[in-house]
Structure formats: C-alpha cells, structure tokens
C-alpha cells in the first residue's frame, strides 16, 4: 500500500466508503430487495430512494422500508447504528448495515449485540475505486425486529 493510500485510508478525512457493487448485489439477494439508502449521494446510492447528507437520513422515517445502510465511518457512526436498531422495531421495517467490525466499541455492545443477525465478512473489502483492501474487517448487521439474535461466521465477499 503506497503512502498516499495509507494517508487516505487511515485518516478520518473521509468517512465515505462506497460499497462494492458485487457485494451489495449479494446482500440485496439475501436480505432485500432494498428500497431505501438513507445515507447516500447521487453518485454512490444503491437504491432508487435515498437521502443525501443535506436531507439528513437520521431525521427521516425509514418505516416500511428494507434499508441498506453503509454509514459514514467515523465519529457519528453510532447514531446510524442506533437509528437502524430503533427503526427496525417498527412493523415491516428492516435495516441492513455494512460497518467496520469494531467489537470493542460502545455502540457495538449497545446496539449490534441486539441485532437479529450479524455476519463477519471473510477477508477485507475493497471500497469504491480503491486498489487496496480496507484496513479494517467488516460486518453485516441485520435489524429486522425478529429478535433472533444470531451471530454467524464469515460471509464471503
């Protein structure tokens, strides 16, 4: 990994990590179809319905949607995870998140451990147009109100 890539990937200059399309397609097949992307922009959205940063998806209702959430990675990620958990308690609402597998964080223990399903991604994803894999492992977290609370091993990329 070159110095420029390291500076970008290990800094908090950007919290936006575009989901690899093939990985999204697998998630959409397994948990979708997704019909809302509450934290996107016109260039990286995966759904026809989406909220931009200016529209603030945290302030909107996700009720009745099957949402795909790849939240900004950095300060504030806990708010997206909390919102997904709370929205999923509403009938007919499912939230599927792609997040860093940071099991040592407060938000992981407060919300992810209440998830209906958690999958740890095998290997490291390549986000956006990056030539290199992410410097962190990822997890897929499913909140759907079923209260199954199942944790699974590796989900193939």
mmCIF file of N, CA and C in Angstrom, residues 9 61 78 104:
data_model
loop_
_atom_site.group_PDB
_atom_site.id
_atom_site.type_symbol
_atom_site.label_atom_id
_atom_site.label_comp_id
_atom_site.label_asym_id
_atom_site.label_seq_id
_atom_site.Cartn_x
_atom_site.Cartn_y
_atom_site.Cartn_z
ATOM 1 N N UNK A 9 -6.712 6.092 3.784
ATOM 2 C CA UNK A 9 -7.467 5.018 4.420
ATOM 3 C C UNK A 9 -7.370 5.022 5.943
ATOM 4 N N UNK A 61 -37.980 9.157 8.624
ATOM 5 C CA UNK A 61 -38.506 7.838 8.972
ATOM 6 C C UNK A 61 -38.080 6.818 7.919
ATOM 7 N N UNK A 78 -22.166 5.674 15.378
ATOM 8 C CA UNK A 78 -23.048 5.143 16.418
ATOM 9 C C UNK A 78 -24.487 5.634 16.254
ATOM 10 N N UNK A 104 -14.947 -3.720 19.942
ATOM 11 C CA UNK A 104 -14.516 -3.108 21.202
ATOM 12 C C UNK A 104 -15.192 -1.773 21.478
#
